[in-house]
Coordinates of C-alpha atoms in Angstrom, one line a residue:
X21 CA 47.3 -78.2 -90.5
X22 CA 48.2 -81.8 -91.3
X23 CA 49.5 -83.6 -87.9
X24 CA 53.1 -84.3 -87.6
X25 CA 54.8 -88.0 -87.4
X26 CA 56.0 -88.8 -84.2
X27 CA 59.7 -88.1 -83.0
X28 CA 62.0 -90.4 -80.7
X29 CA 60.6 -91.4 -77.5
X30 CA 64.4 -92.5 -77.5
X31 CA 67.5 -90.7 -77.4
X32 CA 70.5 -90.9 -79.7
X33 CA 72.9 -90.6 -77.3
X34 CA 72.4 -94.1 -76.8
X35 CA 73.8 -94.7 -80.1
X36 CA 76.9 -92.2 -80.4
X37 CA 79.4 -93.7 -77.6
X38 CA 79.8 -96.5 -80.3
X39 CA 80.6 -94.2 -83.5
X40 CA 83.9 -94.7 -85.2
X41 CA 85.7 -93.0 -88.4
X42 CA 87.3 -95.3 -90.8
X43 CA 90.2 -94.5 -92.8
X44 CA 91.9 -96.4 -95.6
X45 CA 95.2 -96.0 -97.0
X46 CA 97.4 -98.0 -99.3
X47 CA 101.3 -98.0 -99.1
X48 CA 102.6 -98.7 -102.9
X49 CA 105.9 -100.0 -103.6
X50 CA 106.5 -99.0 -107.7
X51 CA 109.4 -100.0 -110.2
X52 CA 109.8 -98.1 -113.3
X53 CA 111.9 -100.0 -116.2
X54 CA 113.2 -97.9 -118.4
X55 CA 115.4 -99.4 -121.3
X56 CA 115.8 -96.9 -123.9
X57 CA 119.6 -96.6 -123.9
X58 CA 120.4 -99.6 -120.9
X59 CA 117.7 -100.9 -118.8
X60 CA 117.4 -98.8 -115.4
X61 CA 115.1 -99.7 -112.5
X62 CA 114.0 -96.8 -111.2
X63 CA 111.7 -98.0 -107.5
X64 CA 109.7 -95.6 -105.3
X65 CA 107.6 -95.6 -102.3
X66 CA 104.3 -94.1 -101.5
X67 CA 101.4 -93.6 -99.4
X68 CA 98.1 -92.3 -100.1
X69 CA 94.4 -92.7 -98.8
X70 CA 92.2 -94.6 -100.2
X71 CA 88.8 -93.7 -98.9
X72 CA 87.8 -92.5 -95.7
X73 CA 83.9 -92.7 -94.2
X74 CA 82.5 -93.9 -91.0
X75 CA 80.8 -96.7 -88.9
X76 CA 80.2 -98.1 -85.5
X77 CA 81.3 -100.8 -82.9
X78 CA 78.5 -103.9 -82.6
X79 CA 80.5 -105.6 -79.6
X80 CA 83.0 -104.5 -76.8
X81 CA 85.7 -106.1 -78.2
X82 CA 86.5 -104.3 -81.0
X83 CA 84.5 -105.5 -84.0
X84 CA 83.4 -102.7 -86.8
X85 CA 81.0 -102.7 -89.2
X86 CA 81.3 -99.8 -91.9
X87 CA 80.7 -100.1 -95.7
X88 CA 82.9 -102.0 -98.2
X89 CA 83.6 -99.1 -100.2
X90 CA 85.3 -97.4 -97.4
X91 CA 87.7 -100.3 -97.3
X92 CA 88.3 -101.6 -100.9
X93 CA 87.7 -98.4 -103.0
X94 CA 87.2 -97.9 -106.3
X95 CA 90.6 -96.0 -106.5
X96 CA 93.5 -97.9 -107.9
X97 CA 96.9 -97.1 -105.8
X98 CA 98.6 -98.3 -109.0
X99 CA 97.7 -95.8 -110.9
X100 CA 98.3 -93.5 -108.7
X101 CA 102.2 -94.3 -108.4
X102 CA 101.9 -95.0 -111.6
X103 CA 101.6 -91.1 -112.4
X104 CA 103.6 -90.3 -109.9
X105 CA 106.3 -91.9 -111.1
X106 CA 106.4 -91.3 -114.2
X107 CA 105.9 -87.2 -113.9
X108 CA 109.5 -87.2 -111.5
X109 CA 111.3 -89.2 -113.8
X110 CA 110.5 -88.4 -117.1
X111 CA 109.8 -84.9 -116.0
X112 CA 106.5 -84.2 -117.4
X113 CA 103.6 -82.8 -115.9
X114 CA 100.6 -85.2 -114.8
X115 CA 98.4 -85.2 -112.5
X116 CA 99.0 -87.0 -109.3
X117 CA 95.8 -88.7 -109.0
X118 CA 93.5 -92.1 -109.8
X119 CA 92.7 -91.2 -113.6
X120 CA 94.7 -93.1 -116.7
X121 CA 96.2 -89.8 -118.6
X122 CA 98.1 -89.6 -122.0
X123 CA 100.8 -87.2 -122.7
X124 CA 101.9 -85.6 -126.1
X125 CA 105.2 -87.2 -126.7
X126 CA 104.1 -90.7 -128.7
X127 CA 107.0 -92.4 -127.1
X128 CA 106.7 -91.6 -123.3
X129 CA 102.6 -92.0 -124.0
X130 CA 103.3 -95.6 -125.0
X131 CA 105.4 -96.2 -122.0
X132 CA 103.1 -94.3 -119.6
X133 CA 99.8 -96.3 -121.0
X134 CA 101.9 -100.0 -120.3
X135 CA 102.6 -98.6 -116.6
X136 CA 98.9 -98.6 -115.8
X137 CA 97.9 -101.8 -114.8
X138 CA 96.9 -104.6 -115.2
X139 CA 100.5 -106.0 -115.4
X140 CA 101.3 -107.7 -118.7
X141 CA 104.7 -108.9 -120.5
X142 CA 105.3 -105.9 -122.1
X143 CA 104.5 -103.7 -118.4
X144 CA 106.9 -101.1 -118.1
X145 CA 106.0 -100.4 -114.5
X146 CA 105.4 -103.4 -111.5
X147 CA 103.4 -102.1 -108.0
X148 CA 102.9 -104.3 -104.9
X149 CA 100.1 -102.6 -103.1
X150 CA 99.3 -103.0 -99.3
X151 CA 96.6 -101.8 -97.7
X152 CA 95.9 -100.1 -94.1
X153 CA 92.2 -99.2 -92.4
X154 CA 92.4 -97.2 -89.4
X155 CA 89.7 -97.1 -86.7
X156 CA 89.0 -94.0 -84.7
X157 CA 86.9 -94.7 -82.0
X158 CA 84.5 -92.0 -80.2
X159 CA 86.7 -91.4 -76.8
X160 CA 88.1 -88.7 -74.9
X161 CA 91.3 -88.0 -75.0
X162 CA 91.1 -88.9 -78.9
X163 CA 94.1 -91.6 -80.0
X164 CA 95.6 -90.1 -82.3
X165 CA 97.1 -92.6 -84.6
X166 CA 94.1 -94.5 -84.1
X167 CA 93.5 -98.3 -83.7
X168 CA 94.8 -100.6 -87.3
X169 CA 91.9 -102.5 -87.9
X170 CA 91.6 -106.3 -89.8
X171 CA 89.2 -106.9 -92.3
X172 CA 87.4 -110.1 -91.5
X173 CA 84.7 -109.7 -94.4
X174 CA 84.2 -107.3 -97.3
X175 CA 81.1 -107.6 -99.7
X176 CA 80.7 -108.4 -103.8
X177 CA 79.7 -104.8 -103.8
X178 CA 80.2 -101.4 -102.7
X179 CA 77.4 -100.7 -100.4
X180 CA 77.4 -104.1 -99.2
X181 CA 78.8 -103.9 -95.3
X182 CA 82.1 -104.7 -94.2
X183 CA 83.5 -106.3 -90.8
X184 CA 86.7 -105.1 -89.2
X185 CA 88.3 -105.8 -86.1
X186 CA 90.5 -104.0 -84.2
X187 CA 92.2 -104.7 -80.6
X188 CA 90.3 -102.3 -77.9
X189 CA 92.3 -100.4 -75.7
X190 CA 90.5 -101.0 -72.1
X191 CA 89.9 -104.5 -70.0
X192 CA 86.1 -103.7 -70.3
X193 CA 86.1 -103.2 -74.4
X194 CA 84.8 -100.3 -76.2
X195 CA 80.7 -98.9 -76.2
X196 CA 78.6 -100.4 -78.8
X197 CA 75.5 -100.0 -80.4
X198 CA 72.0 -101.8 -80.0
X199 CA 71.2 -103.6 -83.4
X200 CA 67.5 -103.2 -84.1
X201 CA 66.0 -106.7 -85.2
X202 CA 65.1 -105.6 -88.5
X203 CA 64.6 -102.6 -90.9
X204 CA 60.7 -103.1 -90.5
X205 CA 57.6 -101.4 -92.2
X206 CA 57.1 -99.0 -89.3
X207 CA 60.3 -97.0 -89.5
X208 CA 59.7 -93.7 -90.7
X209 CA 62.1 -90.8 -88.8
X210 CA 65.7 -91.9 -88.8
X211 CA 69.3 -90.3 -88.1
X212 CA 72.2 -90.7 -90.3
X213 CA 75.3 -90.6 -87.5
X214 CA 78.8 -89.2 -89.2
X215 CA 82.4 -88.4 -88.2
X216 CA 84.0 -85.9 -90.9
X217 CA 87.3 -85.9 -88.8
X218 CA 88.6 -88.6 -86.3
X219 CA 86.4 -87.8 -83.2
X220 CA 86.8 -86.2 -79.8
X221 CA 84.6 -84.3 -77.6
X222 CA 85.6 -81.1 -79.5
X223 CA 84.4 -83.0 -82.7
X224 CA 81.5 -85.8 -81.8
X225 CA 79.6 -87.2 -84.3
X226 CA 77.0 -85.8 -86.8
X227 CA 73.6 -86.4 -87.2
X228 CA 71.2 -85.9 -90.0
X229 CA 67.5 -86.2 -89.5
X230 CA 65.3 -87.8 -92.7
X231 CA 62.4 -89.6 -92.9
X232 CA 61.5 -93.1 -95.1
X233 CA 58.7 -92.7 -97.8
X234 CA 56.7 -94.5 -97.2
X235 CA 58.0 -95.7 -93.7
X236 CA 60.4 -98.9 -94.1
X237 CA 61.2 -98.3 -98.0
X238 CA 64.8 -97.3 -97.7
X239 CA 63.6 -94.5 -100.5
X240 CA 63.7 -90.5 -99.0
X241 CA 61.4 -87.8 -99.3
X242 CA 61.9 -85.7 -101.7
X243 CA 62.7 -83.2 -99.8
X244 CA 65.1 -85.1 -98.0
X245 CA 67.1 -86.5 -100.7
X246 CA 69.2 -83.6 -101.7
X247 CA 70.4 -83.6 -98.1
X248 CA 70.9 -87.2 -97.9
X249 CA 72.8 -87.3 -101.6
X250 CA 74.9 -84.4 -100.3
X251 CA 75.9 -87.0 -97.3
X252 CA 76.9 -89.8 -99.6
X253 CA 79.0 -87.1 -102.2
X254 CA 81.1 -86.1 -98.8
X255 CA 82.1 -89.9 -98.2
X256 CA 82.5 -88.8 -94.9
X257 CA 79.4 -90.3 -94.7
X258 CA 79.3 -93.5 -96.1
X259 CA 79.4 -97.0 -93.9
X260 CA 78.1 -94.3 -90.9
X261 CA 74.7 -95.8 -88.6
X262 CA 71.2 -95.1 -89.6
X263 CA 69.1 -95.1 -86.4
X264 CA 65.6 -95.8 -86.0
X265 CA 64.4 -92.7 -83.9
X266 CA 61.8 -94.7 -82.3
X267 CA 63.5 -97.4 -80.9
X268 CA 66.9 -95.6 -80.5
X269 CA 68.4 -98.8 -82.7
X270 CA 70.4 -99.0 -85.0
X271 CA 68.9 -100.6 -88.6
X272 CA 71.0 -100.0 -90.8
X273 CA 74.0 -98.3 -92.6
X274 CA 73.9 -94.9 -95.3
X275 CA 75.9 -96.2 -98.9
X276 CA 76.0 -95.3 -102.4
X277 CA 78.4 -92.8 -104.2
X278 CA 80.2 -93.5 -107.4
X279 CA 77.7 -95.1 -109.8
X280 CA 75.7 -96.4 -106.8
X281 CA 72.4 -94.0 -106.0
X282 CA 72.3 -93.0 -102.2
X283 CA 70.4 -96.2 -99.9
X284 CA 70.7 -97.5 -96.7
X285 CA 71.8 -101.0 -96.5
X286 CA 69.1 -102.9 -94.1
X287 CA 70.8 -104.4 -91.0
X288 CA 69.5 -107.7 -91.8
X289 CA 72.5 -107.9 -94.5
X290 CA 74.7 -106.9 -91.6
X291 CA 74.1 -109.3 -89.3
X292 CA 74.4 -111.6 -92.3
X293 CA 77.9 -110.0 -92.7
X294 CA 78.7 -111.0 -89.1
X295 CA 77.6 -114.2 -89.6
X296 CA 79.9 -114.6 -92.7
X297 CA 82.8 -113.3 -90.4
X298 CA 81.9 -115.5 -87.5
X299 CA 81.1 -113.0 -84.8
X300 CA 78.1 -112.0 -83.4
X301 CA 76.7 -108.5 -82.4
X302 CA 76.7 -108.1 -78.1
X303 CA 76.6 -105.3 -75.4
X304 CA 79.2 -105.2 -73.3
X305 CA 79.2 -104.2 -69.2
X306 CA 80.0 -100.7 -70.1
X307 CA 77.0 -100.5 -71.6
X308 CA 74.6 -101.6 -69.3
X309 CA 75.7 -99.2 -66.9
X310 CA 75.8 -96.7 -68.9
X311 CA 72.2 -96.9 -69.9
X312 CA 71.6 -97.3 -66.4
X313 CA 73.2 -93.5 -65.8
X314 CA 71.0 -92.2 -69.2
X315 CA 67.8 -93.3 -67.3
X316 CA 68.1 -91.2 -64.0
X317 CA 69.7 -88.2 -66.6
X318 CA 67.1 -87.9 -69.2
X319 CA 64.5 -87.8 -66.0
X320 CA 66.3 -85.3 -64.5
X321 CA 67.4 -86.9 -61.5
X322 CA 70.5 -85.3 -61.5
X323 CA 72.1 -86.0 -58.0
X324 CA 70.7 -90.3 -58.9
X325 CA 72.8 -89.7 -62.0
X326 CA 76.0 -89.0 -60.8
X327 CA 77.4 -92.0 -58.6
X328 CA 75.6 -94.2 -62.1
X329 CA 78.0 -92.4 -64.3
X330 CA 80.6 -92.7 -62.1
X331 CA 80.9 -95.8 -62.5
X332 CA 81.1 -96.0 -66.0
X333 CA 84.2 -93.9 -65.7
X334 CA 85.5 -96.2 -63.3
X335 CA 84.7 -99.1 -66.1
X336 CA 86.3 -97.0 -68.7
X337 CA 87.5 -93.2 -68.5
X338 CA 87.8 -92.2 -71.9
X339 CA 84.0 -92.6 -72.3
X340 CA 82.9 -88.9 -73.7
X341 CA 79.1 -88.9 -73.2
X342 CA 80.0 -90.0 -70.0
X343 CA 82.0 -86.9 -68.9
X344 CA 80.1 -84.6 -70.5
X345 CA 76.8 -85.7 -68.5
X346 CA 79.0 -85.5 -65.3
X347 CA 80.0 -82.7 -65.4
X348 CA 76.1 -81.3 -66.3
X349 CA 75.0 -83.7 -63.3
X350 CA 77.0 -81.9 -60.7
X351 CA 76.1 -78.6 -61.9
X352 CA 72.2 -79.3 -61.7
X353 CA 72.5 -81.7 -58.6
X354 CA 70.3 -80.4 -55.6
X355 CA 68.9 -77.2 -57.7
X356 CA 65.3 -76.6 -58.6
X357 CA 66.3 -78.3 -62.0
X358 CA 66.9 -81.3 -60.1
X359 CA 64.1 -83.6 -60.6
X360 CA 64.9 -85.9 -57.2
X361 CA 64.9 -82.8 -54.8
X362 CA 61.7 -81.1 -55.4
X363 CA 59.5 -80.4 -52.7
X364 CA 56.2 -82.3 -52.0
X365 CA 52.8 -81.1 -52.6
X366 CA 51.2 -79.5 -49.7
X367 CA 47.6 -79.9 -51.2
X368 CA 45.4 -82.3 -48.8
X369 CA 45.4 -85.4 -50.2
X370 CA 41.8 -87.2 -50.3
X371 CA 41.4 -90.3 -48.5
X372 CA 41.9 -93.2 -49.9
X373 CA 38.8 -95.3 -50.7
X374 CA 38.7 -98.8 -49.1
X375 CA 36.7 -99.9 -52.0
X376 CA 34.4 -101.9 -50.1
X377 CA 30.4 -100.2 -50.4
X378 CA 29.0 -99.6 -47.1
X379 CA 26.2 -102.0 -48.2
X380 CA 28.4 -105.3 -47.7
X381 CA 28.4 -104.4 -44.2
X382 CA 25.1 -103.9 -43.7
X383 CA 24.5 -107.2 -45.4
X384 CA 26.9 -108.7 -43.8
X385 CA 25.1 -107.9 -40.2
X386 CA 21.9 -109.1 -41.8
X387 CA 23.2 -112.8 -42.4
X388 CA 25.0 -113.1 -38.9
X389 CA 21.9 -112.2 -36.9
X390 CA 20.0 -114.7 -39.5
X391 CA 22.8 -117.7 -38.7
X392 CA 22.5 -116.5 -34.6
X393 CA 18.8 -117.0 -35.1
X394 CA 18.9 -120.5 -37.4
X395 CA 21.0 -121.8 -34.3
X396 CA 19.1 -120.8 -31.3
X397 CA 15.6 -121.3 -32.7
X398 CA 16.3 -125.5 -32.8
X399 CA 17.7 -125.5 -29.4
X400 CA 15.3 -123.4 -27.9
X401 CA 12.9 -126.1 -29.7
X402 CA 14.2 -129.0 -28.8
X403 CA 14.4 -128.1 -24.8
X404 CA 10.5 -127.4 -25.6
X405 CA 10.2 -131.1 -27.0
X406 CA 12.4 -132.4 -23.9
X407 CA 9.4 -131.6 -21.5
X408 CA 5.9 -132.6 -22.7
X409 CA 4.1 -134.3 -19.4
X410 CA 2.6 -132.8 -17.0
X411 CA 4.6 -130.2 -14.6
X412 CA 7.0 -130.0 -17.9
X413 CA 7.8 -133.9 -17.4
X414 CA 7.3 -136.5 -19.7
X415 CA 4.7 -139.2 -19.3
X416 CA 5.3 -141.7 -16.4
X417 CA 3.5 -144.7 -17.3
X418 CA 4.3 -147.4 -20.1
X419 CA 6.8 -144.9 -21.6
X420 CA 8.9 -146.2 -24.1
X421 CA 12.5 -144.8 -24.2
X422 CA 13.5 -145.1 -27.7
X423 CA 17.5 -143.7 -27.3
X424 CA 19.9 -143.6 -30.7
X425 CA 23.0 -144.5 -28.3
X426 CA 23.0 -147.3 -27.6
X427 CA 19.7 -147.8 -30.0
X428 CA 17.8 -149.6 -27.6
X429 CA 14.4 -149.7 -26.1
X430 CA 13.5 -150.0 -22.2
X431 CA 10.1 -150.8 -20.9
X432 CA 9.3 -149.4 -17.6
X433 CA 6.0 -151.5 -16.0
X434 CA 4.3 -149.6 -13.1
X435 CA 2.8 -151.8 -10.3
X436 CA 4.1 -153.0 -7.3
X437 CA 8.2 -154.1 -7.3
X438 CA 10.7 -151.8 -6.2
X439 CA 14.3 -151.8 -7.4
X440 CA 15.9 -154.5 -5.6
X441 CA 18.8 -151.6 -4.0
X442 CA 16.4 -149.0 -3.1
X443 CA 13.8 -149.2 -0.2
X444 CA 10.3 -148.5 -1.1
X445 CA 8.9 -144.7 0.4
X446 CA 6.5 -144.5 2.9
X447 CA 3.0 -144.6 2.1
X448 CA 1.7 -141.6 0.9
X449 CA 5.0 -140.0 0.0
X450 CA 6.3 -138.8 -2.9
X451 CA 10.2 -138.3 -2.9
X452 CA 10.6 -137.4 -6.7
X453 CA 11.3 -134.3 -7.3
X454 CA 9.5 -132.3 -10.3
X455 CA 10.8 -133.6 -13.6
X456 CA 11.4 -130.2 -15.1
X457 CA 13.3 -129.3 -12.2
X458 CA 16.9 -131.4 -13.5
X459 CA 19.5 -129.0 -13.1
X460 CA 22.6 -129.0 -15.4
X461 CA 26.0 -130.0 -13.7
X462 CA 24.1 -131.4 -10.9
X463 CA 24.2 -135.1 -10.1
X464 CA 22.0 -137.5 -12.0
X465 CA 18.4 -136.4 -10.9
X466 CA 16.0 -139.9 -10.0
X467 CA 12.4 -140.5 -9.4
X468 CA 11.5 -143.4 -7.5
X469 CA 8.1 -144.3 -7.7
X470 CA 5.8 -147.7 -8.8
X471 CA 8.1 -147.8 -11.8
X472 CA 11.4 -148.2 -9.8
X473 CA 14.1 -145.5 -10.0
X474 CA 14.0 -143.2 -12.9
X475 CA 17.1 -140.8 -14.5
X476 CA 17.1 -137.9 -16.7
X477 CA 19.4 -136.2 -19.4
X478 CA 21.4 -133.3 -17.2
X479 CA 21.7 -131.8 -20.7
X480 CA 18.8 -131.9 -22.3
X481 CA 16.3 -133.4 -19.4
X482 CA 15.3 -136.3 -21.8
X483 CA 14.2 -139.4 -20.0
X484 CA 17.1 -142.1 -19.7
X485 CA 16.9 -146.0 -20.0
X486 CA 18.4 -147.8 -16.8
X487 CA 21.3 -148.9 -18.8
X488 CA 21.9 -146.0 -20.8
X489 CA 25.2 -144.1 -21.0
X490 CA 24.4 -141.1 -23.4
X491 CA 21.6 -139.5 -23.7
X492 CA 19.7 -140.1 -27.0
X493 CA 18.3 -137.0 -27.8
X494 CA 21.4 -134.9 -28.0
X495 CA 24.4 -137.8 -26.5
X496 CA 25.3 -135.8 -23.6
X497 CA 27.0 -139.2 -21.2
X498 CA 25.2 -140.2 -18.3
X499 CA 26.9 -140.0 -14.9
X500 CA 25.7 -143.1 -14.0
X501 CA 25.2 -143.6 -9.6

C-alpha cells in the first residue's frame, strides 16, 4: 500500500477566529420615461444582492481581503431595475433578474431593449447605482446587520483579490490570520475555509480538505476537482482562505466561477494587493494570546489552558474558539484526560551517569604521585650535594665559596690569624661543632678554627662567605651575628 502524504502538524483553528462572510448589495434608483401620449416619469427604488462569498481579516483593525468578484460582480443592477420596472408598469411578465429579455409586443420590445444600459440619447430608462459590502465577522454573539465595509482596492479581474476595510467593534481589534510567506513548491494538503451564512458558533466556518498536483501547482487532483468546482459554483465559496495544512498559514484565496475555471489566487498577489491599498498584513495582541491558550490546549493541559483563555476573553469576549475551548477546559481540568495532573512514574529511575570513565581517575592519581615525586627527588638531592666532606661537611681547607647572591667569591687561608673579635681556643681543642649537625631555625651555626670563624646555610647547610647575606645555593638570608 502506497504511503500516505503527511497531514497538519498544525491546527486550523488557528486560522478560523479570523473568517468573515462578505456580502454585496446594490441600492438602484430607476426612472422610466414614457412618452407615448405625454411624457411621464415613472421612478423606483430597489435593492438587491449582488454577490455574496467569503474571506478573512489580515490585521486587527479591520482590514479584509476577499475576491473581487464578491465585490464588483458580473451582475448588472441596471438591468435588473430595468426589468423590474418595466414588468409593473407596462404590466407584462419578465423575469426579475440580470438577463436582457425581449417581449412580443414590437413596440414595448423597442422600449424595453433602450432601458438596458449603457445609457444613450435615445435611453428610455436612467439608473444611479450604489453599492454596499457587508462584513460578517466570526464572533459570538453574531452582529447581525454586520459591519459596512470600504473598498480600498479591487483588481482588473475577477479572481484577482480585493481589500476592504471595515471599523472593528473592540479596543483590541478583531482575530486575524497568519499569512504564509509564499505559495511555495512544497504545499501539497490544503483547506478551503467557507461561511455559507453570516457566522456564529451555531454556524462556524467550513472546511474542505484537497491536495495540490503536483504540490505548489495551484492545479487539483482529479479526484479533488469535482469537490473543489462544486465550492466555486456555490459562491459561497469564493474570496474564502486556502490554508497550508502544514504550516497552519494561510497562502492563498479559492476564485473562479463564471467563465473563470476554479484556482487559487497565490498570496503573493495579495500582499501585492495590500501594498496597492497601503496597508500591511499584522497580528494583533489578541492573537498572541490566543495562540498562547491553543499551545497548553492541543497538549492537553487543560487546567494551564484555562486562566490563558481567559484572558483572551478579557481582551475580547465575543471571541468563539475562545469560549468553546473554555468551556471544554473546565470540563477536562484535573481528570485523567488532563495532561498536567497525571501521576509520576513509580518505576526506579537509573542513576544518572557522571560521564567521566573511572580511568581519568586512576590517571589522574598516577600523574600526582609522579609531580610529588619530580619535586621531592631534587630536594632530597640537593641536601645530599649540601654535605660532601668528611662527617657530612664540606671541605675545610682553601675552599672556595662560589655564592649566586651576591655573586662573589671568598677565600678562606688556613694558618695561623684568628678573627680579630674572637679569642683563639685553647690548645688542643676543638669548639666547632660537626658541620652536618646545622639545625634549621636555630641561630647561625660557626666553626672557629685556623681559618677564623665559619657560617652555614640554616636552610640548606651550604657553606657561607663572611659577608654573605643569602645563601647561594637556594637564597635562604643569613641571620647574620
Amino acid at each position: 500500500m502506497p504511503m500516505l502524504h503527511p497531514h497538519p502538524s498544525g491546527s486550523t483553528d488557528r486560522i478560523t477566529p479570523g473568517a468573515v462572510r462578505v456580502e454585496s448589495e446594490s441600492h438602484v434608483s430607476i426612472t422610466l420615461f414614457d412618452d407615448r401620449s405625454k411624457l411621464q416619469q415613472v421612478v423606483r427604488e430597489y435593492d438587491t444582492e449582488l454577490a455574496e462569498g467569503s474571506g478573512f481579516t489580515v490585521t486587527p483593525d479591520g482590514v479584509i481581503v476577499t475576491a473581487t468578484s464578491v465585490v464588483q460582480s458580473d451582475r448588472d443592477a441596471r438591468i435588473y431595475a430595468a426589468n423590474r420596472v418595466f414588468a409593473e408598469y407596462f404590466k407584462v411578465s419578465i423575469p426579475a433578474d440580470f438577463e436582457k429579455h425581449t417581449i412580443s409586443d414590437p413596440d414595448l420590445n423597442i422600449r424595453l431593449q433602450a432601458c438596458y444600459p449603457p445609457r444613450t440619447q435615445s435611453s428610455t430608462c436612467n439608473a444611479t447605482v450604489t453599492t454596499t459590502v457587508i462584513a460578517y465577522p466570526y464572533l459570538q454573539p453574531p452582529l447581525p446587520q454586520g459591519l459596512k465595509a470600504e473598498i480600498l482596492h479591487t483588481g482588473d479581474s475577477p479572481v484577482a483579490p480585493a481589500v476592504l476595510k471595515v471599523a472593528p467593534a473592540g479596543k483590541e481589534g478583531l482575530p486575524t490570520v497568519p499569512l504564509g510567506a509564499a505559495l511555495g513548491t512544497t504545499v501539497e494538503s490544503i483547506d478551503v475555509m467557507t461561511l455559507t451564512t453570516p457566522p456564529s458558533a451555531k454556524a462556524p466556518p467550513k472546511l474542505d480538505t484537497a491536495h495540490f498536483d503536483p504540490p505548489g501547482s495551484r492545479s487539483f487532483k482529479k479526484e479533488d476537482q469535482p469537490k473543489v468546482d462544486k465550492l466555486v459554483a456555490s459562491r459561497d465559496s469564493i474570496g474564502g482562505a486556502v490554508i497550508d495544512d502544514g504550516k497552519s498559514e494561510v497562502v492563498g484565496l479559492l476564485a473562479g466561477g463564471g467563465s473563470f475555471p476554479a484556482t487559487v489566487t497565490p498570496v503573493e498577489d495579495i500582499k501585492s494587493a495590500l501594498v496597492a491599498a497601503g496597508v500591511s498584513a499584522r497580528r494583533g495582541p489578541v492573537d498572541v494570546v490566543y495562540e498562547s491558550a491553543l499551545a497548553s490546549y492541543h497538549n492537553k493541559l487543560y487546567a494551564a489552558s484555562i486562566p490563558v483563555l481567559e484572558r483572551v476573553l478579557s481582551q475580547r469576549q465575543d471571541h468563539p474558539v475562545a469560549i468553546e475551548y473554555l468551556r471544554i477546559a473546565r470540563t477536562k481540568a484535573n481528570t485523567g484526560e488532563d495532561a498536567g495532573t497525571k501521576k509520576p512514574s513509580t518505576a526506579p529511575v537509573a542513576k544518572q551517569s557522571t560521564g567521566i570513565s573511572p580511568w581519568v581517575w586512576v590517571t589522574g592519581g598516577v600523574v600526582l604521585v609522579a609531580a610529588l615525586v619530580a619535586i621531592a627527588v631534587p630536594m632530597l638531592l640537593k641536601r645530599r650535594r649540601g654535605g660532601n666532606g668528611p662527617g657530612g661537611g664540606p671541605p675545610l681547607e682553601n675552599a672556595a665559596l662560589v655564592t649566586s647572591w651576591p655573586a662573589q667569591t671568598e677565600m678562606f687561608h688556613g694558618g695561623g690569624g684568628s678573627h680579630p673579635s674572637i679569642p683563639p681556643p685553647p690548645p688542643g681543642s676543638d669548639m666547632s661543632p660537626p658541620l652536618g649537625q646545622a639545625q634549621l631555625g636555630q641561630p647561625m651555626p660557626v666553626q672557629v678554627g685556623q681559618m677564623g670563624m665559619q657560617k652555614f646555610c640554616t636552610q640548606c647547610g651550604m657553606r657561607l662567605g663572611h659577608a654573605h647575606r643569602f645563601c647561594g645555593f637556594c637564597g635562604h638570608a643569613a641571620d647574620m651575628p
